[in-house]
Amino acid sequence: MSAEYVTGNEYGAHTSHGGSRLAARGVTVGYGSRAVIDGLDVAIPPGVITTIIGPNGCGKSTLLRTLTRLLKPAKGTVVLDGEDVARLKTRDVAKKLGLLPQAPVAPEGLTVSDLVARGRHPHQSWLRQWSSDDAGVVERALAMTGVSELADRPVDSLSGGQRQRVWISMTLAQGTDLLLLDEPTTYLDLAHAIDVLDLVDDLHESGCTVVMVLHDLNLATRYSDHLIVMREGSILAQGHPRDVITAGLLDEAFGLRATVIEDPVGDRPLIVPIGRTHVQAGQSEQPGQSEQFGHSEHSERSGTVPAEEYAN
Amino acid sequence: MGLGTLAVILVVVGAVSLTVGARALSPPEVWHALFGPPDSDQGLTEIRLIVQTARVPRTVLAVVAGIALGVGGALIQGYTRNPIADTGLLGVNAGASFAVVSVIALFGFANPFQYVWFAFLGAAVAGVVVFGLASIGRGAGNPLTLALAGQGITVFLAAMTTAVSLSDQKSLNALRFWNSGSVAGVGFGVIWPVTVFIAVGLVLAATVLPALNLLNLGDDVARGLGVNLALSRTVGIVAITLLAGSATAACGPIAFLGLMVAHVARYLTGPDYRWLVPYAGLLGAVVLLVCDIVGRLVVRPGELDAGVVVALLGAPFFAILVWRGKFRSA
């Protein structure tokens, strides 16, 4: 059912050209006078899952919010299907691009089916309020995210994982094949995070182009076809996880010491972080490791690390 | 409880309102006074006078103002996502009060017919200033900014009102009368124009209800679903100002009504504003009318203003809601 799910009329016309449908061209975005992103170019590859990763404050959420028109760039343009997003009506954008912000909150008492039904808003007007088409789309969105049996429950009575499925269901009911998700696994335990990301992969399999921001690097590596690695407002590297994820890049982007190994269950690399403690002797002397890490490793062993560093 | 049931209750309470007062009238007497042929009997003419110039206008005003305050209260709670927001939050009450004391002090107006338009103007200007303040700077359009701007303007205007009324005895007397919130003593010369403003406010309110449902999912979700935030906020604030400003101009500030009925409506309908708002409107009319009737009964042959009764009955009712945990967040 998933294949026909996105090919129906209500999901908008698929563009026939193979190029990117969503791109940022020379965008400068910031809050107040401080530019978080300065003159950045990026194109989202069609039909795959793209994940933006990077350290806290690197501008990854800012980039996602810019791509979804939630933030207006001071310079540059965001292009959706060849048109400048700033010149499109927000409702017309909503017919092409679905977005799920970070940790959304539903009003108390709102039922699952009512929330998902609100996803149909871009397709409704005062003259055309609710149709059987809408009902069908909502039903399929509920079914695809596995929340049909929760339809009459209040959203606030659900567990975190169920709730996130419901929100994704609402975004699906919007009927776009371009989905942008800002940290869809925030506040979820690992099992529920995997559950939600499997669902995201189902959506991708059914033909959606997905862009996410994720914090967890291993989940990002496992579930993405294209990674955009950001640091200090610019793109450090991008490409398939197999090509992008290396110990050197992790050090450069995050200042993280890690070993990158073959994933014993997946077909992508697996990142094994090396912390200061609980690490086997010899593991700390990785090739390509920078001088300062060797130094801090040494000072820890010799007991010169200030006590406060252990306090938390 | 359905909307139809509420409408029936409203009609019944409205009929009761025509019979109750310093002089109790029987339903046939009221009927005759309204629809009967003119007669020369002195007693009947007096009844006709009471019904047509006192009971009917105050009943109509209670219904119109009740709808306006109920709808306005539900809208302001929806727009600010704040369950204790009230129409007074936009500064309309304070603006109306300040305008009333000012024109009385300046021009010596003594009659409500003269200052009601200034009250409306004061409410509108205060609403525009608050909305303007909340729309500039970094927190533009943010519900918290709106609440803070409203609070600031309210405090400022209340201080100015106190200053003027303390320096002018006439203003102080008028303010005491005006400030308690009454639906009595206002003629159709005021009621009809006020009703037109309120009708415009209701139409505007109806157009923003779908967007309001989405705004309650958060600004980002609403924009993602294609809501034009600036447009729907502006239309909503204009509607609230028209509704609350008109009602306040005609009755004086009736605090608490919008806040209270919005909660009862939310309890009855759940969080869908397309249902919540009409419920709040009808509930507002019923509650204000009942409070006016109660006010006519408790201190006969004198009267307690409807605004005072709303507060007296509303406070315990509200306390019970709190105690039983029946509140839902906006």
XYZ file of C-alpha atoms in Angstrom:
642
model
C 0.000 0.000 0.000
C 2.897 2.299 0.615
C 3.755 2.760 -3.054
C 0.295 3.949 -4.030
C 0.221 6.048 -0.918
C 2.255 8.835 -2.416
C 1.276 8.539 -6.052
C -2.339 9.584 -5.583
C -3.527 12.889 -6.973
C -3.709 14.605 -3.620
C 0.012 14.268 -3.210
C 0.778 16.800 -5.885
C 2.568 16.350 -9.159
C 5.898 14.594 -9.118
C 8.527 16.516 -10.878
C 9.956 14.613 -13.772
C 13.417 16.135 -13.781
C 15.989 14.187 -11.828
C 17.564 17.217 -10.147
C 17.107 18.576 -6.687
C 13.676 19.929 -5.805
C 14.845 21.885 -2.775
C 18.000 23.951 -2.600
C 19.492 26.919 -0.781
C 21.523 29.376 -2.838
C 23.940 31.668 -1.069
C 21.789 31.947 2.046
C 22.855 34.060 4.991
C 20.668 33.509 8.037
C 20.971 34.723 11.575
C 19.236 35.976 14.650
C 19.480 39.735 15.034
C 22.783 40.874 13.584
C 24.607 37.598 14.266
C 24.830 35.423 11.165
C 24.609 31.728 12.013
C 24.938 30.681 8.379
C 26.862 32.855 5.931
C 26.515 32.443 2.168
C 25.728 28.735 2.182
C 24.815 26.664 -0.880
C 23.177 23.273 -0.571
C 20.991 21.057 -2.750
C 18.829 18.286 -1.309
C 19.151 15.125 -3.426
C 15.736 13.805 -4.498
C 14.242 10.520 -3.365
C 16.654 9.785 -0.529
C 17.008 10.438 3.179
C 19.317 13.348 3.882
C 20.447 14.027 7.432
C 22.118 17.184 8.641
C 24.572 16.572 11.471
C 26.997 18.746 13.321
C 27.911 19.924 16.813
C 25.509 22.004 18.928
C 25.202 25.537 17.599
C 26.653 24.702 14.171
C 23.512 25.947 12.418
C 21.943 22.624 11.418
C 18.501 23.460 12.785
C 18.869 26.961 11.353
C 19.532 25.439 7.931
C 16.520 23.135 8.220
C 14.303 26.021 9.358
C 15.550 28.106 6.459
C 14.777 25.332 3.977
C 11.242 25.120 5.413
C 10.752 28.942 5.214
C 10.368 29.190 9.028
C 13.392 31.475 8.930
C 13.775 34.111 6.243
C 17.331 34.422 4.952
C 18.858 37.903 5.065
C 20.596 37.117 1.788
C 20.174 34.411 -0.816
C 17.185 32.308 -1.771
C 15.611 28.951 -1.027
C 14.408 27.331 -4.223
C 11.542 24.838 -4.270
C 10.765 23.222 -7.633
C 12.524 26.062 -9.409
C 10.722 28.873 -7.575
C 11.881 31.247 -4.851
C 10.081 30.137 -1.677
C 9.865 33.725 -0.423
C 7.679 34.592 -3.418
C 5.304 31.654 -3.010
C 2.167 31.748 -0.890
C 2.815 29.908 2.348
C -0.203 27.699 1.617
C 1.206 26.701 -1.781
C 4.493 25.781 -0.131
C 2.499 23.698 2.370
C 1.074 21.657 -0.501
C 4.582 20.612 -1.553
C 6.637 20.535 1.601
C 5.697 19.020 4.950
C 7.600 19.842 8.090
C 7.672 18.593 11.639
C 9.265 20.998 14.129
C 11.194 19.846 17.149
C 9.090 18.550 20.079
C 5.650 19.870 19.048
C 2.923 19.982 21.725
C -0.746 19.156 21.118
C -3.490 20.983 23.045
C -4.877 18.987 25.954
C -7.701 16.640 24.994
C -7.108 16.756 21.229
C -7.678 13.304 19.757
C -5.257 11.561 17.412
C -7.661 11.607 14.453
C -8.445 15.311 14.980
C -4.742 16.163 15.061
C -3.995 14.173 11.909
C -7.046 15.716 10.192
C -5.545 19.174 10.760
C -2.800 18.133 8.355
C -5.330 18.581 5.554
C -5.516 22.341 6.122
C -3.519 23.415 3.023
C -6.042 21.609 0.831
C -9.106 23.147 2.454
C -10.803 26.497 2.133
C -13.938 28.159 3.425
C -15.875 26.771 0.503
C -14.300 23.343 0.642
C -14.028 22.374 4.304
C -13.848 18.614 4.560
C -14.326 15.965 1.903
C -14.306 12.201 1.631
C -10.900 12.579 -0.053
C -9.631 14.160 3.140
C -11.110 11.335 5.212
C -9.394 8.762 2.996
C -6.013 10.481 3.204
C -6.251 10.772 6.992
C -7.201 7.109 7.290
C -4.212 6.053 5.175
C -1.872 8.361 7.100
C -3.053 6.791 10.374
C -2.621 3.294 8.958
C 0.821 3.913 7.513
C 2.182 5.187 10.825
C 0.498 2.338 12.715
C -1.693 4.532 14.903
C -5.142 3.649 13.494
C -6.174 1.922 16.695
C -5.251 5.030 18.696
C -7.458 7.296 16.561
C -9.883 8.224 19.333
C -7.325 8.597 22.114
C -6.217 12.066 23.287
C -2.700 12.776 22.032
C -1.547 13.798 25.511
C -2.404 10.333 26.872
C 0.077 8.589 24.541
C 3.688 7.574 25.113
C 6.447 9.665 23.564
C 7.037 7.217 20.723
C 3.344 6.916 19.865
C 3.005 10.673 19.998
C 5.832 11.177 17.528
C 4.226 8.649 15.164
C 1.002 10.649 15.378
C 2.768 13.899 14.519
C 4.472 12.237 11.572
C 1.045 10.960 10.582
C -0.242 14.545 10.584
C 2.663 15.632 8.394
C 1.838 12.738 6.030
C -1.818 13.767 5.848
C -0.528 17.037 4.427
C 0.119 14.937 1.334
C 3.577 16.155 0.335
C 6.409 13.967 -0.905
C 8.999 16.273 0.596
C 9.294 15.894 4.375
C 11.556 17.889 6.671
C 11.868 16.613 10.238
C 13.684 18.564 12.948
C 15.103 16.050 15.417
C 12.236 13.539 15.185
C 13.794 11.359 17.903
C 14.189 14.042 20.601
C 13.192 12.753 24.056
C 12.721 9.189 22.762
C 14.499 6.178 24.191
C 16.605 4.149 21.771
C 13.931 1.549 21.020
C 11.353 4.226 20.179
C 13.925 6.227 18.230
C 14.630 3.151 16.056
C 10.904 2.630 15.666
C 10.376 6.206 14.446
C 13.374 6.057 12.094
C 12.156 2.760 10.616
C 8.912 4.580 9.909
C 10.846 7.432 8.268
C 12.580 4.815 6.121
C 9.175 3.386 5.124
C 8.155 6.867 3.977
C 11.332 7.115 1.947
C 10.672 3.691 0.414
C 7.228 4.900 -0.609
C 8.780 7.730 -2.593
C 9.278 10.617 -0.184
C 12.334 12.802 -0.095
C 13.243 13.211 3.574
C 15.504 15.770 5.255
C 16.215 15.386 8.974
C 18.313 16.884 11.683
C 19.585 14.204 14.075
C 21.831 14.388 17.108
C 22.773 10.722 17.320
C 25.571 10.122 14.817
C 25.154 6.356 14.601
C 21.420 6.656 13.930
C 22.146 9.321 11.327
C 24.731 7.056 9.665
C 22.468 4.012 9.715
C 19.343 5.705 8.372
C 20.674 8.237 5.858
C 21.666 7.981 2.232
C 23.180 11.422 2.262
C 24.849 13.200 5.160
C 25.460 16.944 5.387
C 28.092 17.616 8.041
C 28.098 21.182 9.329
C 30.494 23.122 11.472
C 30.292 26.798 12.424
C 27.619 27.614 9.871
C 29.182 26.016 6.835
C 29.219 22.585 5.259
C 32.312 20.579 6.105
C 31.491 17.507 4.062
C 28.558 15.830 2.382
C 27.844 12.542 0.679
C 27.025 8.938 1.446
C 27.826 7.966 5.045
C 30.352 5.380 3.778
C 32.305 8.148 2.077
C 31.871 10.852 4.665
C 32.230 9.252 8.081
C 35.890 8.944 9.027
C 37.752 9.389 12.290
C 39.383 12.480 10.836
C 36.076 14.118 9.932
C 34.572 13.388 13.346
C 37.565 15.016 14.967
C 37.373 18.025 12.670
C 33.604 18.508 12.929
C 32.918 17.584 16.540
C 36.328 17.433 18.203
C 35.330 13.817 18.880
C 37.882 11.060 19.170
C 36.349 7.943 17.700
C 37.089 4.733 15.879
C 35.066 4.030 12.764
C 34.434 0.303 12.213
C 32.332 -1.969 10.043
C 28.818 -2.159 11.423
C 28.330 -5.830 12.375
C 24.611 -5.683 11.444
C 24.323 -2.798 8.978
C 25.922 -1.809 5.699
C 27.124 1.556 6.953
C 30.058 2.536 9.131
C 29.692 2.414 12.911
C 31.153 5.107 15.113
C 32.701 4.010 18.401
C 33.490 7.067 20.490
C 36.570 7.100 22.695
C 35.967 8.928 25.921
C 38.372 9.755 28.669
C 37.490 6.787 30.839
C 36.507 3.113 30.553
C 38.730 2.714 27.483
C 41.096 -0.238 27.058
C 44.781 0.539 27.179
C 46.225 1.334 23.753
C 42.889 2.436 22.270
C 43.695 6.025 22.909
C 46.653 6.055 20.532
C 44.682 6.209 17.303
C 46.398 7.161 14.085
C 45.353 10.592 12.885
C 44.704 11.736 16.374
C 45.581 15.334 17.018
C 48.267 16.468 19.414
C 45.997 18.140 21.927
C 44.002 14.977 22.530
C 47.169 13.066 23.255
C 48.050 15.780 25.667
C 44.757 15.719 27.522
C 44.902 11.961 27.644
C 48.302 12.232 29.233
C 47.289 14.842 31.747
C 44.345 12.714 32.812
C 46.564 9.756 33.503
C 48.951 11.845 35.490
C 46.084 13.098 37.617
C 46.381 16.760 36.777
C 42.809 17.163 35.574
C 41.031 19.542 37.949
C 38.590 17.825 40.280
C 35.612 19.836 38.932
C 35.826 17.991 35.648
C 34.780 14.854 37.421
C 32.076 16.562 39.413
C 29.330 15.872 36.906
C -25.034 19.663 25.655
C -25.684 20.690 22.065
C -25.674 24.172 20.574
C -29.430 23.783 19.995
C -30.024 23.087 23.674
C -28.030 26.176 24.586
C -30.053 28.276 22.144
C -33.305 27.030 23.688
C -31.998 27.830 27.171
C -31.096 31.306 25.953
C -34.622 31.907 24.619
C -36.190 30.716 27.889
C -33.881 32.873 30.008
C -34.586 35.799 27.684
C -38.339 35.364 28.230
C -37.827 35.202 31.990
C -35.746 38.378 31.783
C -38.742 40.278 30.393
C -40.916 39.348 33.366
C -38.506 39.870 36.262
C -37.689 43.173 37.891
C -38.657 45.762 40.478
C -42.175 45.220 39.190
C -42.861 41.542 38.419
C -44.940 41.008 35.297
C -46.872 37.947 34.205
C -46.134 36.419 30.770
C -49.559 37.538 29.393
C -48.853 41.100 30.524
C -45.473 41.035 28.780
C -47.026 39.516 25.644
C -49.697 42.186 25.572
C -47.175 44.961 26.132
C -45.113 43.680 23.213
C -47.709 42.664 20.676
C -51.109 43.800 21.987
C -53.147 46.670 20.492
C -52.618 50.157 21.947
C -54.966 50.836 24.838
C -55.895 53.706 27.059
C -55.747 51.817 30.358
C -53.178 53.652 32.512
C -51.764 50.485 34.114
C -51.142 48.736 30.832
C -49.454 51.744 29.327
C -47.063 51.779 32.248
C -46.318 48.083 31.721
C -45.782 48.760 28.039
C -43.321 51.483 28.982
C -41.421 49.183 31.346
C -41.236 46.329 28.841
C -40.399 48.323 25.746
C -38.001 50.894 27.132
C -36.329 48.939 29.953
C -36.749 45.147 29.849
C -36.371 44.589 26.096
C -33.288 46.808 25.639
C -31.432 45.358 28.639
C -32.301 41.802 27.543
C -31.076 42.449 24.000
C -27.920 44.138 25.279
C -27.190 41.286 27.709
C -27.464 38.766 24.847
C -25.369 40.799 22.390
C -22.697 41.777 24.913
C -22.642 38.246 26.354
C -22.012 36.735 22.923
C -19.307 39.319 22.214
C -17.485 38.774 25.517
C -17.784 34.979 25.316
C -16.430 34.820 21.770
C -13.782 37.441 22.563
C -12.633 35.483 25.640
C -12.335 32.232 23.707
C -10.407 33.971 20.906
C -7.925 35.730 23.188
C -7.212 32.463 25.024
C -6.656 30.745 21.703
C -4.394 33.444 20.303
C -2.247 33.752 23.403
C -2.361 29.990 24.157
C -2.948 31.233 27.673
C -5.834 29.688 29.646
C -6.134 32.668 31.977
C -6.169 35.312 29.257
C -9.191 37.594 29.218
C -10.360 40.250 26.787
C -9.063 42.824 29.275
C -5.578 41.605 28.361
C -5.523 43.710 25.206
C -6.041 46.873 27.243
C -9.540 47.491 25.861
C -11.171 47.808 29.293
C -8.509 50.184 30.559
C -8.691 52.201 27.339
C -12.460 52.543 27.587
C -12.328 53.572 31.269
C -9.668 56.181 30.599
C -11.633 57.628 27.679
C -14.795 57.847 29.793
C -13.197 59.722 32.716
C -11.260 61.960 30.329
C -14.247 63.168 28.316
C -16.304 63.670 31.489
C -13.518 65.724 33.045
C -12.921 67.674 29.815
C -16.442 68.182 28.470
C -18.621 67.509 31.494
C -20.629 64.794 29.761
C -23.166 63.287 32.149
C -25.127 60.998 29.872
C -23.958 57.528 28.755
C -25.212 58.342 25.260
C -22.536 60.987 25.040
C -19.556 59.051 26.304
C -20.256 55.564 24.961
C -18.582 56.428 21.641
C -15.542 57.739 23.418
C -15.439 54.516 25.407
C -15.433 52.578 22.150
C -12.756 54.852 20.703
C -10.640 54.436 23.858
C -10.976 50.651 23.674
C -10.038 50.609 19.987
C -7.027 52.914 20.406
C -5.749 50.883 23.370
C -6.153 47.662 21.380
C -4.293 49.099 18.387
C -1.472 50.474 20.563
C -1.046 47.154 22.389
C -1.050 45.199 19.136
C 1.348 47.720 17.588
C 3.747 47.489 20.526
C 3.626 43.694 20.344
C 4.339 43.738 16.606
C 7.625 45.619 16.692
C 11.015 44.436 17.831
C 12.383 40.945 18.157
C 9.442 39.267 19.855
C 7.046 40.391 17.128
C 3.729 38.590 17.176
C 4.725 36.366 20.061
C 1.756 35.728 22.425
C 3.905 36.512 25.450
C 4.892 39.873 23.944
C 1.207 40.616 23.369
C 0.358 39.795 26.997
C 3.220 41.940 28.288
C 2.334 44.888 26.040
C -1.305 44.590 27.127
C -0.329 44.490 30.785
C 1.946 47.509 30.412
C -0.667 49.622 28.633
C -3.359 48.511 31.121
C -1.291 49.570 34.132
C -0.399 52.884 32.491
C -4.010 53.679 31.564
C -5.303 52.594 34.977
C -2.867 55.020 36.610
C -3.986 57.820 34.281
C -7.630 56.963 34.981
C -7.031 57.146 38.730
C -5.192 60.434 38.377
C -8.008 62.050 36.372
C -10.837 60.653 38.507
C -9.177 61.747 41.757
C -8.870 65.293 40.508
C -12.408 65.503 39.156
C -15.411 64.619 41.336
C -17.819 64.258 38.394
C -15.507 61.795 36.671
C -15.145 59.787 39.836
C -18.918 59.490 40.205
C -19.363 58.497 36.573
C -16.529 56.010 36.815
C -18.102 54.378 39.857
C -21.310 53.937 37.920
C -19.663 52.904 34.669
C -16.982 50.647 36.100
C -19.317 48.080 37.675
C -20.591 46.822 34.316
C -24.323 47.076 33.746
C -26.663 46.219 30.884
C -29.429 48.477 32.222
C -30.207 52.062 31.213
C -28.873 51.860 27.684
C -31.294 52.529 24.853
C -31.507 51.157 21.360
C -29.795 54.303 20.093
C -26.617 52.782 21.545
C -27.501 49.100 21.228
C -28.047 48.944 17.456
C -24.722 50.496 16.410
C -22.904 48.376 18.990
C -24.628 45.290 17.568
C -23.367 46.145 14.085
C -19.765 46.385 15.325
C -20.169 43.104 17.172
C -21.624 41.424 14.076
C -18.569 42.491 12.067
C -16.365 41.120 14.854
C -18.222 37.792 14.758
C -17.805 37.456 10.986
C -14.074 38.156 11.275
C -13.844 35.656 14.141
C -15.536 32.980 12.025
C -12.949 33.364 9.249
C -9.961 32.729 11.545
C -11.226 29.666 13.417
C -9.506 27.027 11.197
C -6.221 28.937 11.441
C -6.683 29.312 15.199
C -6.887 25.525 15.509
C -3.492 25.279 13.823
C -1.935 28.132 15.814
C -2.717 26.032 18.864
C -0.295 23.406 17.580
C 2.476 26.000 17.733
C 3.637 28.692 15.318
C 6.013 26.413 13.422
C 3.430 23.692 12.811
C 0.864 26.316 11.789
C 3.242 27.875 9.257
C 4.208 24.455 7.997
C 0.535 23.805 7.282
C 0.264 27.029 5.318
C -1.165 29.486 7.869
C -0.256 33.120 7.244
C 0.580 34.000 10.860
C 0.615 37.782 10.489
C -2.698 37.873 8.635
C -4.582 35.510 10.927
C -3.224 37.250 14.051
C -4.174 40.681 12.749
C -7.697 39.602 11.820
C -8.081 37.880 15.198
C -6.915 40.899 17.200
C -9.193 43.217 15.202
C -12.105 40.854 15.907
C -11.327 40.727 19.643
C -11.009 44.512 19.829
C -14.332 45.019 18.027
C -16.122 42.462 20.221
C -14.693 43.433 23.591
C -14.512 47.141 22.788
C -18.172 47.315 21.724
C -19.404 45.330 24.710
C -17.297 47.382 27.115
C -18.403 50.667 25.593
C -22.069 49.775 26.054
C -21.909 48.020 29.451
C -18.708 49.110 31.122
C -16.014 46.564 31.897
C -17.475 43.145 32.738
C -14.475 41.217 33.948
C -14.279 37.451 34.210
C -17.168 36.584 31.878
C -15.058 35.800 28.801
C -12.490 33.935 30.867
C -15.114 31.834 32.627
C -17.299 30.841 29.686
C -14.273 30.006 27.524
C -13.314 27.415 30.143
C -16.800 25.973 30.375
C -16.988 25.839 26.581
C -13.603 24.069 26.379
C -14.837 21.555 28.934
C -17.931 20.876 26.816
C -16.378 20.817 23.345
C -12.710 19.919 23.701
C -10.001 21.908 21.947
C -11.615 22.420 18.506
C -12.138 26.187 18.200
C -14.715 25.756 15.436
C -16.992 24.388 18.177
C -15.502 26.048 21.218
C -16.075 29.613 20.009
C -19.816 29.325 19.190
C -20.361 27.557 22.520
C -18.504 30.309 24.355
C -20.679 32.918 22.627
C -23.991 31.320 23.594
C -22.760 30.539 27.105
C -21.666 34.163 27.496
C -25.151 35.365 26.555
C -26.870 32.915 28.941
C -24.558 33.695 31.860
C -24.731 37.480 31.453
C -28.523 37.374 31.167
C -28.880 35.104 34.221
C -26.563 37.381 36.201
C -28.622 40.433 35.200
C -31.824 38.668 36.307
C -30.257 37.609 39.613
C -29.091 41.196 40.129
C -32.678 42.401 39.756
C -33.946 39.887 42.344
C -31.461 39.898 45.221
C -31.788 43.489 46.473
C -35.324 44.384 45.382
C -36.519 46.955 44.736
C -32.921 48.041 44.120
C -30.617 46.312 41.652
C -27.143 44.863 41.611
C -25.260 45.492 38.367
C -24.808 42.436 36.138
C -21.011 42.879 36.177
C -21.001 42.607 39.976
C -23.152 39.466 39.909
C -20.901 37.893 37.261
C -17.968 38.285 39.613
C -19.922 37.186 42.709
C -21.318 34.023 41.087
C -18.349 33.410 38.844
C -15.696 33.307 41.527
C -17.144 30.338 43.489
C -17.997 28.542 40.260
C -14.461 29.030 39.093
C -13.114 27.811 42.426
C -15.169 24.624 42.058
C -13.732 24.046 38.584
C -10.223 24.432 39.971
C -10.970 22.176 42.903
C -12.387 19.396 40.712
C -9.506 19.675 38.282
C -11.774 20.357 35.327
C -9.434 22.874 33.742
C -7.871 22.271 30.396
C -5.039 24.297 29.029
C -5.860 26.553 26.118
